[in-house]
């Protein structure tokens, strides 16, 4: 990384804090879905309301005012990504602890990190006794992490003056990350639109395989992130269905492809695909 691209010797601390604040508020919004699931199943709301309140409070304190200098460089992007993963995991673990699904915070933190990074490792030996809201949030972290937490935030919140490419490069695995269109926020929106449509198709296919809507969502999220969290102790083996095995297997392959290629196919840019 050149000295110019690195932005000099100083990090833009105010902008880093501003972006982290926006990310925390976004995570509070993400908790709305598992909250709704918990309410639909007659479960307590406070395991999600308390973290949401903390996230909004801290997020607004950090991100209420946009700094005068908004430029983000490579080292700023690296700092934001590292801090964002720690922050979203630290707060994302709270619903498990507060609800009693995972009583010990260190275990809950491990489970949440595994979810957001789509690793799929688990400290749980039995998951069917967990609350429905907790199971949904556990798998939803796979879906959010599957495309990348920062990519999701970039899709819904314009954050900087054209330097957000450094965040995308620091967030995405692999040797290269490029723009599909001129604005990075538009690129993120395109990628997440494709991701969302593919997830919806996956849910429908699992519904056709005999799952109810809750289980179809949980397993579609695990397929999208290729992490494999399930609502059953035996995972998809509990359904004893070749159809579900094939759908989830092909789904993981499809979600494992670089999404830029899907955009190029839709745009008929076949040379770029090759």
Short mmCIF file of C-alpha atoms in Angstrom, two decimals, residues 66-255:
data_model
loop_
_atom_site.label_atom_id
_atom_site.label_comp_id
_atom_site.label_asym_id
_atom_site.label_seq_id
_atom_site.Cartn_x
_atom_site.Cartn_y
_atom_site.Cartn_z
CA UNK A 66 -20.56 13.52 10.39
CA UNK A 67 -16.92 14.64 10.77
CA UNK A 68 -15.56 17.49 8.68
CA UNK A 69 -12.90 15.20 7.19
CA UNK A 70 -14.69 12.16 5.78
CA UNK A 71 -11.94 10.64 3.63
CA UNK A 72 -11.18 6.99 4.34
CA UNK A 73 -7.92 5.38 3.29
CA UNK A 74 -6.62 1.84 3.31
CA UNK A 75 -5.52 1.82 6.96
CA UNK A 76 -8.83 3.41 8.00
CA UNK A 77 -10.70 0.68 6.14
CA UNK A 78 -8.71 -2.03 7.88
CA UNK A 79 -9.35 -0.45 11.28
CA UNK A 80 -13.09 -0.11 10.61
CA UNK A 81 -13.46 -3.72 9.49
CA UNK A 82 -11.54 -5.10 12.48
CA UNK A 83 -13.44 -2.97 15.00
CA UNK A 84 -16.79 -3.60 13.29
CA UNK A 85 -16.46 -7.39 13.53
CA UNK A 86 -15.60 -7.15 17.23
CA UNK A 87 -18.39 -4.67 17.97
CA UNK A 88 -21.22 -6.45 16.15
CA UNK A 89 -20.20 -9.77 17.71
CA UNK A 90 -19.91 -8.30 21.21
CA UNK A 91 -23.41 -6.82 21.07
CA UNK A 92 -24.85 -9.65 18.97
CA UNK A 93 -24.04 -12.11 21.75
CA UNK A 94 -26.25 -10.28 24.28
CA UNK A 95 -29.64 -11.74 23.20
CA UNK A 96 -28.35 -15.28 23.83
CA UNK A 97 -27.14 -14.38 27.32
CA UNK A 98 -30.16 -12.30 28.33
CA UNK A 99 -32.63 -14.96 27.15
CA UNK A 100 -30.68 -17.75 28.84
CA UNK A 101 -30.24 -19.64 25.57
CA UNK A 102 -26.46 -19.47 26.08
CA UNK A 103 -25.91 -18.42 29.72
CA UNK A 104 -22.17 -17.71 29.58
CA UNK A 105 -21.11 -14.63 27.64
CA UNK A 106 -17.86 -16.13 26.31
CA UNK A 107 -19.82 -19.02 24.80
CA UNK A 108 -22.38 -16.62 23.33
CA UNK A 109 -19.61 -14.45 21.90
CA UNK A 110 -18.01 -17.50 20.26
CA UNK A 111 -21.36 -18.52 18.75
CA UNK A 112 -21.98 -15.01 17.43
CA UNK A 113 -18.50 -14.66 15.92
CA UNK A 114 -18.98 -18.05 14.29
CA UNK A 115 -22.29 -16.78 12.88
CA UNK A 116 -21.15 -13.44 11.49
CA UNK A 117 -17.98 -14.95 10.02
CA UNK A 118 -20.07 -17.85 8.63
CA UNK A 119 -17.60 -20.30 10.17
CA UNK A 120 -20.36 -22.53 11.51
CA UNK A 121 -18.46 -23.83 14.56
CA UNK A 122 -20.69 -24.16 17.62
CA UNK A 123 -20.39 -24.68 21.35
CA UNK A 124 -23.97 -26.00 21.43
CA UNK A 125 -24.53 -29.74 21.60
CA UNK A 126 -28.31 -29.38 21.47
CA UNK A 127 -30.13 -26.57 19.67
CA UNK A 128 -33.79 -27.59 19.59
CA UNK A 129 -34.37 -26.32 23.14
CA UNK A 130 -33.31 -22.78 22.20
CA UNK A 131 -35.94 -20.08 21.84
CA UNK A 132 -37.29 -19.48 18.36
CA UNK A 133 -36.08 -15.91 18.43
CA UNK A 134 -32.61 -17.08 19.46
CA UNK A 135 -32.48 -19.73 16.73
CA UNK A 136 -33.56 -17.19 14.13
CA UNK A 137 -30.95 -14.64 15.23
CA UNK A 138 -28.26 -17.33 15.34
CA UNK A 139 -28.90 -18.24 11.69
CA UNK A 140 -29.60 -14.67 10.59
CA UNK A 141 -26.02 -13.78 11.55
CA UNK A 142 -24.97 -16.25 8.83
CA UNK A 143 -27.06 -14.40 6.26
CA UNK A 144 -25.68 -10.98 7.21
CA UNK A 145 -22.11 -12.27 7.35
CA UNK A 146 -22.44 -14.19 4.11
CA UNK A 147 -22.10 -11.04 2.02
CA UNK A 148 -20.20 -9.13 4.68
CA UNK A 149 -21.38 -6.86 7.47
CA UNK A 150 -19.66 -3.82 5.98
CA UNK A 151 -21.04 -4.49 2.50
CA UNK A 152 -24.52 -4.56 4.02
CA UNK A 153 -23.95 -1.24 5.78
CA UNK A 154 -22.55 0.31 2.60
CA UNK A 155 -25.67 -0.82 0.74
CA UNK A 156 -28.01 1.14 3.00
CA UNK A 157 -25.87 4.01 4.34
CA UNK A 158 -23.66 6.31 2.24
CA UNK A 159 -20.65 6.76 4.45
CA UNK A 160 -17.82 8.62 2.79
CA UNK A 161 -16.78 10.75 -0.14
CA UNK A 162 -15.80 8.03 -2.56
CA UNK A 163 -13.16 6.34 -0.40
CA UNK A 164 -15.39 3.47 0.78
CA UNK A 165 -13.63 1.21 -1.71
CA UNK A 166 -10.99 0.77 0.98
CA UNK A 167 -13.64 -0.68 3.30
CA UNK A 168 -14.79 -3.13 0.63
CA UNK A 169 -11.21 -4.24 -0.06
CA UNK A 170 -10.56 -4.80 3.63
CA UNK A 171 -13.88 -6.62 4.11
CA UNK A 172 -13.95 -9.01 1.17
CA UNK A 173 -11.74 -12.12 0.99
CA UNK A 174 -9.70 -12.86 -2.08
CA UNK A 175 -7.09 -10.90 -4.02
CA UNK A 176 -9.31 -8.27 -5.66
CA UNK A 177 -12.47 -6.27 -5.09
CA UNK A 178 -13.81 -3.94 -7.72
CA UNK A 179 -16.65 -1.58 -8.48
CA UNK A 180 -19.50 -2.73 -10.68
CA UNK A 181 -20.79 0.80 -11.08
CA UNK A 182 -19.36 4.24 -10.31
CA UNK A 183 -20.68 4.56 -6.73
CA UNK A 184 -19.64 2.01 -4.15
CA UNK A 185 -23.00 2.23 -2.39
CA UNK A 186 -24.72 1.34 -5.67
CA UNK A 187 -22.34 -1.60 -6.12
CA UNK A 188 -23.23 -2.85 -2.64
CA UNK A 189 -26.95 -2.45 -3.38
CA UNK A 190 -26.62 -4.48 -6.59
CA UNK A 191 -24.76 -7.27 -4.81
CA UNK A 192 -27.27 -7.41 -1.95
CA UNK A 193 -30.21 -7.32 -4.34
CA UNK A 194 -28.85 -10.45 -6.03
CA UNK A 195 -28.18 -12.00 -2.61
CA UNK A 196 -31.68 -11.20 -1.39
CA UNK A 197 -33.39 -12.65 -4.49
CA UNK A 198 -31.30 -15.84 -4.29
CA UNK A 199 -32.19 -16.20 -0.60
CA UNK A 200 -35.90 -15.77 -1.37
CA UNK A 201 -35.67 -18.46 -4.06
CA UNK A 202 -33.91 -20.72 -1.57
CA UNK A 203 -36.68 -20.22 0.99
CA UNK A 204 -39.35 -21.09 -1.58
CA UNK A 205 -37.51 -24.25 -2.65
CA UNK A 206 -37.19 -25.38 0.98
CA UNK A 207 -40.89 -24.70 1.55
CA UNK A 208 -41.62 -26.97 -1.41
CA UNK A 209 -39.51 -29.61 0.32
CA UNK A 210 -41.83 -29.71 3.33
CA UNK A 211 -40.23 -27.23 5.75
CA UNK A 212 -42.37 -24.64 7.50
CA UNK A 213 -41.54 -20.95 6.97
CA UNK A 214 -39.41 -20.63 10.11
CA UNK A 215 -37.26 -23.66 9.28
CA UNK A 216 -37.01 -22.66 5.62
CA UNK A 217 -35.68 -19.22 6.62
CA UNK A 218 -33.21 -20.67 9.13
CA UNK A 219 -31.79 -23.16 6.66
CA UNK A 220 -31.80 -20.69 3.77
CA UNK A 221 -29.69 -18.33 5.91
CA UNK A 222 -27.28 -21.15 6.70
CA UNK A 223 -27.09 -22.05 3.02
CA UNK A 224 -26.52 -18.44 1.94
CA UNK A 225 -23.64 -18.03 4.36
CA UNK A 226 -22.47 -21.62 3.77
CA UNK A 227 -22.08 -21.82 7.54
CA UNK A 228 -24.63 -24.50 8.26
CA UNK A 229 -26.41 -23.38 11.44
CA UNK A 230 -29.67 -25.30 11.79
CA UNK A 231 -32.75 -25.44 13.99
CA UNK A 232 -32.42 -29.22 14.28
CA UNK A 233 -29.86 -31.22 16.24
CA UNK A 234 -29.28 -33.44 13.21
CA UNK A 235 -29.25 -30.45 10.85
CA UNK A 236 -30.84 -31.22 7.46
CA UNK A 237 -30.27 -34.92 8.15
CA UNK A 238 -33.32 -34.69 10.43
CA UNK A 239 -35.56 -34.36 7.37
CA UNK A 240 -34.21 -37.49 5.68
CA UNK A 241 -34.91 -35.88 2.32
CA UNK A 242 -32.76 -36.24 -0.78
CA UNK A 243 -34.57 -33.20 -2.22
CA UNK A 244 -33.51 -30.97 0.70
CA UNK A 245 -29.95 -32.34 0.54
CA UNK A 246 -29.71 -31.53 -3.17
CA UNK A 247 -31.31 -28.08 -2.86
CA UNK A 248 -29.03 -27.01 -0.02
CA UNK A 249 -25.96 -28.51 -1.70
CA UNK A 250 -26.57 -26.72 -4.98
CA UNK A 251 -27.54 -23.60 -3.02
CA UNK A 252 -24.21 -23.51 -1.21
CA UNK A 253 -22.36 -23.83 -4.51
CA UNK A 254 -24.44 -21.01 -6.00
CA UNK A 255 -23.87 -18.72 -3.02
#
